[in-house]
Coordinates of C-alpha atoms in Angstrom, one line a residue:
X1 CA 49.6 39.2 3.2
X2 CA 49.8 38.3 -0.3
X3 CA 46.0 36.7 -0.1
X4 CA 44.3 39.1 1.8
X5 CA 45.7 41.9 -0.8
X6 CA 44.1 39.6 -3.4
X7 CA 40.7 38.9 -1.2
X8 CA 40.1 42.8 -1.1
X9 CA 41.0 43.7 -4.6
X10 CA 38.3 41.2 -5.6
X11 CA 35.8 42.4 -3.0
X12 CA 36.3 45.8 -4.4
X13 CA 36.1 44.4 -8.0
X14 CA 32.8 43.2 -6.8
X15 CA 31.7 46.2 -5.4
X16 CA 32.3 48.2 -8.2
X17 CA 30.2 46.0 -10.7
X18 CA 27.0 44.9 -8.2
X19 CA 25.1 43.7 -11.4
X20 CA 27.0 41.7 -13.2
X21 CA 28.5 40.2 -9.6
X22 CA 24.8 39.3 -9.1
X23 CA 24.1 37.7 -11.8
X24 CA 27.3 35.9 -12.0
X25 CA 26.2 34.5 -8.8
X26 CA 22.9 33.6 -10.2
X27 CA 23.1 30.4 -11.2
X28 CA 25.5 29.2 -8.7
X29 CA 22.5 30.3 -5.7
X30 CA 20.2 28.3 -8.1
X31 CA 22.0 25.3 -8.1
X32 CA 22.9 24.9 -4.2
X33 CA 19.6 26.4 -3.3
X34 CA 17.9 23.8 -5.5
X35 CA 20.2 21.1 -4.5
X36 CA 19.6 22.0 -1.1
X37 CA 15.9 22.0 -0.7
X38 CA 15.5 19.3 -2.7
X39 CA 17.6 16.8 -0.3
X40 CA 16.0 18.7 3.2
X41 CA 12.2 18.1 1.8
X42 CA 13.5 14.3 1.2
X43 CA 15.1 13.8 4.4
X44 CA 12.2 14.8 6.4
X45 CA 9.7 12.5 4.1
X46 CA 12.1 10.0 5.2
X47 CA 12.3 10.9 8.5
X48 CA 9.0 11.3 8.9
X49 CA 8.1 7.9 7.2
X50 CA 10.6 6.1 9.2
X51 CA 9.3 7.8 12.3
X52 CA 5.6 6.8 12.0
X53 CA 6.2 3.1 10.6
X54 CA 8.6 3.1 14.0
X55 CA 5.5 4.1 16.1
X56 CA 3.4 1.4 14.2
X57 CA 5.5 -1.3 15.1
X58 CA 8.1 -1.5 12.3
X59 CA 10.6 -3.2 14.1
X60 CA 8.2 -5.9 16.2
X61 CA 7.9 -9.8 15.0
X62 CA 4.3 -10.7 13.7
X63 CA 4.0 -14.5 14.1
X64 CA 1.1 -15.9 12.5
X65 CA -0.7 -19.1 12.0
X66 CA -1.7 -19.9 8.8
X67 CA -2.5 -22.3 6.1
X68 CA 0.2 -23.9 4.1
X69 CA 1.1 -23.9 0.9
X70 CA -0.2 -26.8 -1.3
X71 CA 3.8 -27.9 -1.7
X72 CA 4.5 -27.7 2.0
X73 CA 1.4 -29.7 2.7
X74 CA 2.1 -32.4 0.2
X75 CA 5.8 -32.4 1.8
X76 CA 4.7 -32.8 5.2
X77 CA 2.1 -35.6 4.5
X78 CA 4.3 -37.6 2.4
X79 CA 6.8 -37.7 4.9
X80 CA 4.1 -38.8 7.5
X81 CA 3.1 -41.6 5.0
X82 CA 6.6 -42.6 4.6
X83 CA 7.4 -42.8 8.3
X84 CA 3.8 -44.6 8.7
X85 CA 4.4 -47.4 6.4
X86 CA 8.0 -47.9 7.6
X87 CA 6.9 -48.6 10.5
X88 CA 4.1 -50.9 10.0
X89 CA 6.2 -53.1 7.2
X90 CA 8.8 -53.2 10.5
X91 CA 5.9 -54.7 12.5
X92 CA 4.4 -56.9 9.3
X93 CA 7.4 -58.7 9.2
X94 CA 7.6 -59.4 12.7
X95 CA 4.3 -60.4 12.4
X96 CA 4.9 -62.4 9.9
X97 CA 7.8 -64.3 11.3
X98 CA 6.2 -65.1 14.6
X99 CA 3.3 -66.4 12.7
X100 CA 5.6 -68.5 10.7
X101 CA 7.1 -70.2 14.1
X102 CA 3.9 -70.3 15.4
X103 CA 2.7 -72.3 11.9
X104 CA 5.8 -74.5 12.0
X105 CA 5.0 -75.4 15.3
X106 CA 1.4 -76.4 14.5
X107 CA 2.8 -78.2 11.3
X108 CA 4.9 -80.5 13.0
X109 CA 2.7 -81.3 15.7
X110 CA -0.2 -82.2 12.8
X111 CA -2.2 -79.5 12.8
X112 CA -2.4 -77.7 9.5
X113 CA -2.6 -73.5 9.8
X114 CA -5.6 -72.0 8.8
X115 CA -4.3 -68.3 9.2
X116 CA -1.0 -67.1 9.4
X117 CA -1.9 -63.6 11.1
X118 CA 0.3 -61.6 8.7
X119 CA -2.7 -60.5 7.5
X120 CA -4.0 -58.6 10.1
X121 CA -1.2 -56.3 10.8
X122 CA -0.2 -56.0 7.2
X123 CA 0.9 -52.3 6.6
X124 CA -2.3 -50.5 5.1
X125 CA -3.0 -46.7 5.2
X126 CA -4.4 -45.7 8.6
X127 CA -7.9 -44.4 9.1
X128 CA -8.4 -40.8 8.0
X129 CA -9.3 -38.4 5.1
X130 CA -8.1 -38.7 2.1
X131 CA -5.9 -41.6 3.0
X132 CA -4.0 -38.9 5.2
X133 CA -2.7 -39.9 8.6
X134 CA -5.8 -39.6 10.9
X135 CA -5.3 -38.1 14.9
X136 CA -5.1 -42.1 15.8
X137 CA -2.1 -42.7 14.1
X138 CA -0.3 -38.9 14.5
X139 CA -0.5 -40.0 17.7
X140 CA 0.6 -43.4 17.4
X141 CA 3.4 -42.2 15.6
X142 CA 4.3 -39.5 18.1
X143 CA 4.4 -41.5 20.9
X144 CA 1.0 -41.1 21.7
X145 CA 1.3 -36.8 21.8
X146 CA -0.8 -34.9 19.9
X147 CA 1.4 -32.4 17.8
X148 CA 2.1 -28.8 19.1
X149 CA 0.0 -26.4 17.5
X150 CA -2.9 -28.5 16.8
X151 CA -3.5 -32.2 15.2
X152 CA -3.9 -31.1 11.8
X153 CA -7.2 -32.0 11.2
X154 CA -8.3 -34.2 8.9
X155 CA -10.9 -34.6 6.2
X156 CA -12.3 -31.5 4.2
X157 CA -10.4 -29.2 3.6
X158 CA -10.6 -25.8 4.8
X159 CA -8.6 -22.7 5.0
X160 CA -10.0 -21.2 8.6
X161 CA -7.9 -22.2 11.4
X162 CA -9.8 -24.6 13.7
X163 CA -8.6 -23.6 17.5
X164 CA -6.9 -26.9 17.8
X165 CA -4.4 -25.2 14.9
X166 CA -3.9 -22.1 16.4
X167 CA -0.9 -21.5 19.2
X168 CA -2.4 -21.5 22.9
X169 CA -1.0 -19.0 25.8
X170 CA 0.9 -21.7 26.9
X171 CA 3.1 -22.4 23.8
X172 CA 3.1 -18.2 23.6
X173 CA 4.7 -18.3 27.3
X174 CA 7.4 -21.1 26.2
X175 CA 8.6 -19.3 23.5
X176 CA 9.3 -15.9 25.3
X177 CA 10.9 -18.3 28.2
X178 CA 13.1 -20.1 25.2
X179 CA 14.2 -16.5 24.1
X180 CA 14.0 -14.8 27.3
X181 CA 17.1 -13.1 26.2
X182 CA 16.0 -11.0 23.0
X183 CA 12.3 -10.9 23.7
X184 CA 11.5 -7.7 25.4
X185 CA 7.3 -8.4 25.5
X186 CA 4.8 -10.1 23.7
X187 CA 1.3 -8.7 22.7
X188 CA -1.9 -10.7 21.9
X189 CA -5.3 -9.2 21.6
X190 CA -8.7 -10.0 20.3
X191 CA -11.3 -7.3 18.7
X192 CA -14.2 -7.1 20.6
X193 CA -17.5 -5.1 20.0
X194 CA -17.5 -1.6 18.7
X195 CA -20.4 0.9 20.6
X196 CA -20.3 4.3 22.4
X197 CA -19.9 5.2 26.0
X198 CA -22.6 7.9 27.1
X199 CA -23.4 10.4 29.8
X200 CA -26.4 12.8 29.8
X201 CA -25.4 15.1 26.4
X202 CA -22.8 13.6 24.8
X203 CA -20.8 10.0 23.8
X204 CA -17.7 8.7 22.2
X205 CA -17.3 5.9 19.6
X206 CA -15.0 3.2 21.3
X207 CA -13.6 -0.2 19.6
X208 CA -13.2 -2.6 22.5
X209 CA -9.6 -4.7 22.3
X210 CA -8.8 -7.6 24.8
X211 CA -5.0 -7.1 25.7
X212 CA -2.2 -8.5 27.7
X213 CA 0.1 -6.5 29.6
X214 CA 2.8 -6.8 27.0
X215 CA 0.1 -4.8 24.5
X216 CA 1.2 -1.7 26.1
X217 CA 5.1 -2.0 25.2
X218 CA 4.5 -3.4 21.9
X219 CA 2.1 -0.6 20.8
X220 CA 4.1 2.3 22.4
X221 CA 1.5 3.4 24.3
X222 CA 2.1 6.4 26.9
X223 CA -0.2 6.6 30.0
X224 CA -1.8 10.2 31.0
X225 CA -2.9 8.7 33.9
X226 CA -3.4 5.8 36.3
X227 CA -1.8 2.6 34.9
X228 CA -2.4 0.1 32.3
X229 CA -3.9 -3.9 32.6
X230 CA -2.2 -5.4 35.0
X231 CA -1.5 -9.7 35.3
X232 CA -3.8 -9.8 37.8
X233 CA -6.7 -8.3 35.7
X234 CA -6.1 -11.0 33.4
X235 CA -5.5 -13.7 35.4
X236 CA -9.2 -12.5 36.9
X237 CA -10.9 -11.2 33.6
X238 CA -11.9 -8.2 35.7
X239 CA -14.0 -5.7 34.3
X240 CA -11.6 -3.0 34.3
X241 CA -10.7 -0.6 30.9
X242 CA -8.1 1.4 29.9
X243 CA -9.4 4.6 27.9
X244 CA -8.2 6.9 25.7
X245 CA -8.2 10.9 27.0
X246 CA -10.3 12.2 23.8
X247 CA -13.0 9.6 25.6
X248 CA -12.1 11.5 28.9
X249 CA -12.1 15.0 27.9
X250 CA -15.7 14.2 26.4
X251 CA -17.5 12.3 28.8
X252 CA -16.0 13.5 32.2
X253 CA -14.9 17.0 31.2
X254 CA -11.8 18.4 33.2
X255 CA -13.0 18.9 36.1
X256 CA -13.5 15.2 37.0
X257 CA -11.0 12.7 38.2
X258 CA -11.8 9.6 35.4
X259 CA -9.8 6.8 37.2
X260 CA -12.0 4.2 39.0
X261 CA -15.3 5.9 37.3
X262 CA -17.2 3.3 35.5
X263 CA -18.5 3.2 32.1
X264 CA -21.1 1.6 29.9
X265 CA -20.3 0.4 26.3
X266 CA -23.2 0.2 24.5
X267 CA -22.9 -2.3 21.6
X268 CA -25.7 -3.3 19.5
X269 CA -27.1 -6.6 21.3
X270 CA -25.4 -5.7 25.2
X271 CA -24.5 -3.2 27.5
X272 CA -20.7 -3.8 29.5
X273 CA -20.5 -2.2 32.2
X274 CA -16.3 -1.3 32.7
X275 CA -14.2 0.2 35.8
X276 CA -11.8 3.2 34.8
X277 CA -7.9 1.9 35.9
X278 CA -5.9 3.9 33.2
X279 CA -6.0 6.5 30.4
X280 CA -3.6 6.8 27.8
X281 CA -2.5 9.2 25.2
X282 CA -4.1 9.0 22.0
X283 CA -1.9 9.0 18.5
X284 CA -3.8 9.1 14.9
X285 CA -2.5 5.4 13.5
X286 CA 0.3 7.0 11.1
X287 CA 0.6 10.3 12.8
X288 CA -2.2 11.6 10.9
X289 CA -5.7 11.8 11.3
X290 CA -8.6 13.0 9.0
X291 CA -11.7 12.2 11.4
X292 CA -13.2 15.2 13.7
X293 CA -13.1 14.8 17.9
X294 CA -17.0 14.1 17.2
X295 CA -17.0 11.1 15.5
X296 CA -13.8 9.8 16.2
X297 CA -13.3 6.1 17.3
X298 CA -11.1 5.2 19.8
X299 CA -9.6 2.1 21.4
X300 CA -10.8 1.0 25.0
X301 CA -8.5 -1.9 26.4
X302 CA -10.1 -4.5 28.2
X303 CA -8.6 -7.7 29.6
X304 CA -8.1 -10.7 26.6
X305 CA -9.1 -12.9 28.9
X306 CA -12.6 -11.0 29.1
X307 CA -13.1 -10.7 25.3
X308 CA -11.7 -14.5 24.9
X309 CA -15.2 -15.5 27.2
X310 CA -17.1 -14.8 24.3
X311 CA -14.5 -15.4 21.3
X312 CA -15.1 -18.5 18.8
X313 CA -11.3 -19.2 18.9
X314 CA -9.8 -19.6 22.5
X315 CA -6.3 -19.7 21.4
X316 CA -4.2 -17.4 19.2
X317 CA -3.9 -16.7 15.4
X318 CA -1.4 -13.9 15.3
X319 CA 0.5 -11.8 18.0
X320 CA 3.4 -9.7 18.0
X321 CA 7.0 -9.8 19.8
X322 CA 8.9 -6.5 20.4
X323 CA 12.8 -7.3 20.5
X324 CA 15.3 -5.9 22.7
X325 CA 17.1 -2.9 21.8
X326 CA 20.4 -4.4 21.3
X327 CA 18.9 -7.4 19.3
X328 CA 19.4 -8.0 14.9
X329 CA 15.7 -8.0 14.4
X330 CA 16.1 -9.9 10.8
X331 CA 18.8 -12.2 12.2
X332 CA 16.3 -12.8 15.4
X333 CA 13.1 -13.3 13.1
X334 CA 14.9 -16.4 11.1
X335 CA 15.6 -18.2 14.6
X336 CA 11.8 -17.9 15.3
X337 CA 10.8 -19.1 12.1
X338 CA 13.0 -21.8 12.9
X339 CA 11.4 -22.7 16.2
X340 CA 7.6 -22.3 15.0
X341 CA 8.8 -25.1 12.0
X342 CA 9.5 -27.4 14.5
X343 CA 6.4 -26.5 16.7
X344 CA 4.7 -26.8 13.5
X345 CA 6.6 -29.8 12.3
X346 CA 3.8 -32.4 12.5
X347 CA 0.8 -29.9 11.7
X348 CA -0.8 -31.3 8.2
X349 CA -2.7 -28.2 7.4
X350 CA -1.2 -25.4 9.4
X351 CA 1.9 -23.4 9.9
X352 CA 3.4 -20.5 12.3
X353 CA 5.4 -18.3 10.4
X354 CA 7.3 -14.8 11.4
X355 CA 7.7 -11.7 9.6
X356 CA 9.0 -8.0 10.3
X357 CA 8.4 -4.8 8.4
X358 CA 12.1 -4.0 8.7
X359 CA 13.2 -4.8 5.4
X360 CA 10.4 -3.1 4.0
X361 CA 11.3 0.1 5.7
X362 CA 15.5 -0.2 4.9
X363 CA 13.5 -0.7 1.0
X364 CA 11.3 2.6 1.1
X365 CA 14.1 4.2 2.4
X366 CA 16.4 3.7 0.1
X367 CA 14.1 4.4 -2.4
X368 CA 13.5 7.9 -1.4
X369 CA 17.5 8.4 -0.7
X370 CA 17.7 7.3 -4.1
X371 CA 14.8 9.4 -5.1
X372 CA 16.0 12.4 -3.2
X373 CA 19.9 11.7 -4.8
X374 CA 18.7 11.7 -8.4
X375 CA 16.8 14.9 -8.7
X376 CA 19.6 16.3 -6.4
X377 CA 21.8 15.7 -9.7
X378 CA 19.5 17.3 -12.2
X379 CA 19.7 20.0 -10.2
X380 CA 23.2 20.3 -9.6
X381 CA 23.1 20.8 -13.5
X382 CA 22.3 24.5 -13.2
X383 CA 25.7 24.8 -10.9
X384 CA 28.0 23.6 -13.8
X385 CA 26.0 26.3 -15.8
X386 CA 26.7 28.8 -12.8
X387 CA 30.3 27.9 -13.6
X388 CA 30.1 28.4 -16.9
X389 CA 28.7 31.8 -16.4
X390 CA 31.6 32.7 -14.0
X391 CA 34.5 31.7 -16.4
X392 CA 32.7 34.0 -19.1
X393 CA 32.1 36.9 -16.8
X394 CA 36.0 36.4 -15.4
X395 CA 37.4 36.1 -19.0
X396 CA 35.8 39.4 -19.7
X397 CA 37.0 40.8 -16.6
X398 CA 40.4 39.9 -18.2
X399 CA 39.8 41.9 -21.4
X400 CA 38.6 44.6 -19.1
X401 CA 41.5 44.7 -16.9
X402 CA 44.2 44.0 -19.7
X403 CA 46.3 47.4 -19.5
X404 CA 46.0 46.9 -15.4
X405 CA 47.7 43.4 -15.8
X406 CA 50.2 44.6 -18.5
X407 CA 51.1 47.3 -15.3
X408 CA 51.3 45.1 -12.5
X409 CA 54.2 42.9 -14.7
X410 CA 55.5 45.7 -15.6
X411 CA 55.9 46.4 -12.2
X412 CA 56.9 43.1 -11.3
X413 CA 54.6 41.0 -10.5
X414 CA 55.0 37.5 -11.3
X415 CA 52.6 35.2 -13.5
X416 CA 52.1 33.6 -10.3
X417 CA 50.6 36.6 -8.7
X418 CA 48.3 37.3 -11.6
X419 CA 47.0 34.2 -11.8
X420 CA 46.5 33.6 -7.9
X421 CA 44.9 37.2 -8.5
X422 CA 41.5 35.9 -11.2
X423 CA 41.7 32.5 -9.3
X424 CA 41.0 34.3 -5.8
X425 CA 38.3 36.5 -7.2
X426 CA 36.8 33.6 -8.7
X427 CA 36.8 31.7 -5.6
X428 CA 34.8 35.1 -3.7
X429 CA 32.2 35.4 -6.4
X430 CA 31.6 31.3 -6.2
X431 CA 31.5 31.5 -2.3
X432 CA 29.4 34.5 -1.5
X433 CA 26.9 32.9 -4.8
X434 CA 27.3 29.1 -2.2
X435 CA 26.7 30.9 0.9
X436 CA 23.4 32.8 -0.4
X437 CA 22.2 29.3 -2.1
X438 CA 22.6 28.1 1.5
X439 CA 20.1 30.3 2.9
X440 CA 17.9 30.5 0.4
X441 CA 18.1 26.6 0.2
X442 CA 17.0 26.2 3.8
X443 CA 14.3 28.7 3.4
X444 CA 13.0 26.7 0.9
X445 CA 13.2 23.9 2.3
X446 CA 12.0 24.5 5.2
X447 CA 8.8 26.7 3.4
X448 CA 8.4 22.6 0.9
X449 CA 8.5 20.4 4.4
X450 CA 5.9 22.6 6.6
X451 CA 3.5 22.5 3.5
X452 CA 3.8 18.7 3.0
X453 CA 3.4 18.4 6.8
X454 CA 6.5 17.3 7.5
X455 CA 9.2 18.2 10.4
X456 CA 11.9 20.4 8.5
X457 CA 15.6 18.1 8.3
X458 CA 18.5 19.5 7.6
X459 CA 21.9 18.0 6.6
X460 CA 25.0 19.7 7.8
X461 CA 26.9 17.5 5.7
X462 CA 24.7 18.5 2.7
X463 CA 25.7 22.4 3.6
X464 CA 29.6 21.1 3.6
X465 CA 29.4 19.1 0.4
X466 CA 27.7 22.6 -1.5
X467 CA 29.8 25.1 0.0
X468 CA 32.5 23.0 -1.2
X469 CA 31.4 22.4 -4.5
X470 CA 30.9 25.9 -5.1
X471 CA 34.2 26.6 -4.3
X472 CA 35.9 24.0 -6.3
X473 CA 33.7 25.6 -9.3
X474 CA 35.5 28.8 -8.3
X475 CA 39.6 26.9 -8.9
X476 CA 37.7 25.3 -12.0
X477 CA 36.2 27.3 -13.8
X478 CA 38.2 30.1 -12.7
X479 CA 41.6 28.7 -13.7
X480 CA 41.5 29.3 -17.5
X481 CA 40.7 32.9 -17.5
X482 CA 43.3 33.0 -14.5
X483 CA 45.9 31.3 -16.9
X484 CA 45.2 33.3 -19.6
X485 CA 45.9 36.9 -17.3
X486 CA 49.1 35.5 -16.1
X487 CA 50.6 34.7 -19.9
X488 CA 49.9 38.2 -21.1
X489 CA 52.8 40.1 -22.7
X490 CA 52.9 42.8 -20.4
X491 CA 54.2 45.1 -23.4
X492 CA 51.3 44.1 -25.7
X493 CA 49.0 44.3 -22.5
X494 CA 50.2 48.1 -21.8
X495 CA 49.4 49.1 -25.8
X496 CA 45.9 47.1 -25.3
X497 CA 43.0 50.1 -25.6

């Protein structure tokens, strides 16, 4: 009973003074609204950054075949060399001590030896470039297997990948059966020609990509109609497409059914002639797109094994692997790098290495969060101001009220109730100044997102934290001029004029 005396008294305090309970307010609706549309603007660049890196594949594994580094390679061939000449000074001595029976033999029987034959299989460095192990003796020292991955050519060096070096669809199928249980598909493509499909009036700029069927769940893609590339269309190299609907739209119109149509590509040196089994969805790379529905380009999926029939490289530089759901990514990528080092192991000049953009994303994050957190702060300045300004409007309201107070103990009130009295008005001013921050926070926030294109976020726990601090400004900043009501001398408070 005692509060909600105390809640009405200071709602009529506030009523009677509109103007000064405004601007009392003022800085504390600054300082939540500002602290408020500052952190929704930065959630949804967040969101919206974490949301398009997600569609372009964030989370997948890129394994890639590339050259190594000058200390790897130097690593890698002095340990060949090492094994090498181990294992030829193991046979030069047996060599050498046969041959020494053998001259013995000849010795004692008269005969003096003209060649001991230690000679012959004395340990020198094996044919190849450079005094590198040549494909002879990898093989040799392999047990006669040529090394996954490729041989590790020999001789000039180069940095372009010969297709001996590069990971086959073979290897690509052992690894997802070795990790059948956090793989969820693998994609591999190759770029083929770029042209335009035509009809009578009008054409469309297409890229042509050979796919597999994992592509489709690796990329995210999302099927309007028909299906995608199936294993049998790859198995076959059919001539079959999968096109986008902005191709659809302007070559067959609405009114015709696209799936089992067929197409010409026109490149610059041929003419493809392609059957219709799917169309998908089309999604700006990035969720944004700057290029009009005339001259945009847009991907038509072929089978790989079609595009491979006229590819230099018949195996694989670089594909991706999408995890399952319930898989550690980071933890997952180290045991493929793991594996591809051993696939790799015996590769002079090459090496398969995995990466993920996940770490990169947890980075950029954070980075805005810490961004978004910072100016938050420099703009929770203006609510310690707002506080300020409330304990010099209340302290007034204490001179003001000075022969009211000196009545009230007179009457017997208690310091108590005096002070519980300022506190509680504070408190109202604070929480009305927090709840119209609020709203005028979200407004602006939402008003900052829709112009920088983004999808408006909003923090409930943001709301809770500002509502709250606006009321703890209230007890704060509130509590002196409380304190000093409650110690007046009611007799010296009833002569005050």
């Amino acid at each position: 009973m005692f509060i909600k005396e105390n809640i009405m008294l200071a709602v009529a305090g506030l009523k009677s003074n509109k103007m000064r309970a405004l601007l009392t307010m003022l800085g504390i609706i600054i300082g939540i609204a500002s602290v408020i549309g500052v952190v929704s603007v930065g959630n949804a660049m967040t969101s919206s950054l974490t949301s398009s890196m997600s569609s372009m594949g964030a989370t997948n594994i890129t394994v890639n075949v590339q050259e190594k580094s000058t200390t790897s390679t130097l690593n890698s061939l002095n340990s060949d060399n090492s094994n090498l000449k181990d294992k030829n000074n193991s046979n030069s001595k047996n060599s050498g001590s046969k041959n020494s029976n053998s001259s013995n033999s000849k010795n004692s029987n008269g005969n003096s030896p003209n060649n001991s034959g230690g000679a012959k299989s004395g340990g020198g460095a094996p044919q190849g470039g450079g005094g590198v192990p040549g494909a002879g003796a990898m093989k040799a020292a392999s047990g006669g297997a040529m090394p996954p991955g490729g041989s590790g050519r020999q001789g000039k060096s180069s940095s372009t990948a010969k297709d001996i070096d590069l990971m086959t669809m073979e290897q690509i199928n052992d690894l997802q059966e070795n990790f059948s249980d956090e793989i969820s598909s693998i994609s591999v493509s190759e770029s083929g020609s770029s042209g335009k499909v035509k009809n009578d009036s009008t054409y469309s700029n297409v890229s042509t990509v050979g796919t597999n069927v994992g592509y489709k769940d690796v990329k995210n893609l999302e099927m309007a109609e028909g299906r995608y590339l199936s294993q049998n269309d790859i198995d076959g190299a059919k001539d079959v497409a999968v096109v986008s609907d902005k191709l659809v739209s302007k070559i067959f119109g609405t009114n015709v059914d696209p799936i089992n149509q067929d197409i010409k590509v026109y490149t610059s040196n041929a003419i493809y002639t392609y059957t219709i089994v799917g169309v998908y969805k089309y999604k700006a790379s990035g969720g944004n797109r700057t290029t009009s529905d005339e001259n945009l380009t847009t991907d038509l999926y072929i089978p790989v094994t079609v595009t491979k029939k006229t590819a230099t490289n018949k195996n694989y530089q670089t594909f991706q692997i999408k995890a399952k759901d319930e898989v550690n990514v980071q933890s997952f990528t180290n045991e493929l790098s793991d594996y591809l080092s051993k696939l790799y192991a015996k590769n002079a000049k090459f090496e398969a290495q995995a990466s993920n953009m996940e770490s990169m994303l947890e980075s950029m994050t954070s980075m805005m969060t810490t961004v978004a957190v910072a100016i938050s702060a420099i703009a929770g300045i203006s609510l310690v101001v707002g506080g300020i300004g409330v304990m010099n409007i209340m302290l007034v309201s204490v001179t003001e009220r000075t022969r009211e107070i000196g009545t009230r103990k007179a009457l017997g009130a208690k310091s108590s109730h005096i002070k519980m009295q300022f506190i509680v008005e504070s408190i109202i001013i604070c929480s009305i100044g927090g709840i119209l921050g609020i709203l005028l926070g979200l407004g602006a926030g939402a008003i900052g997102s829709k112009a920088m294109g983004y999808a408006t976020t909003v923090s409930p726990l943001v709301i809770l934290i500002s509502f709250s601090f606006s009321m703890f400004i209230g007890v704060f900043f509130g509590y002196y001029p409380a304190k000093k009501a409650a110690e007046l001398d009611p007799i010296e408070a009833l002569r005050y004029e």
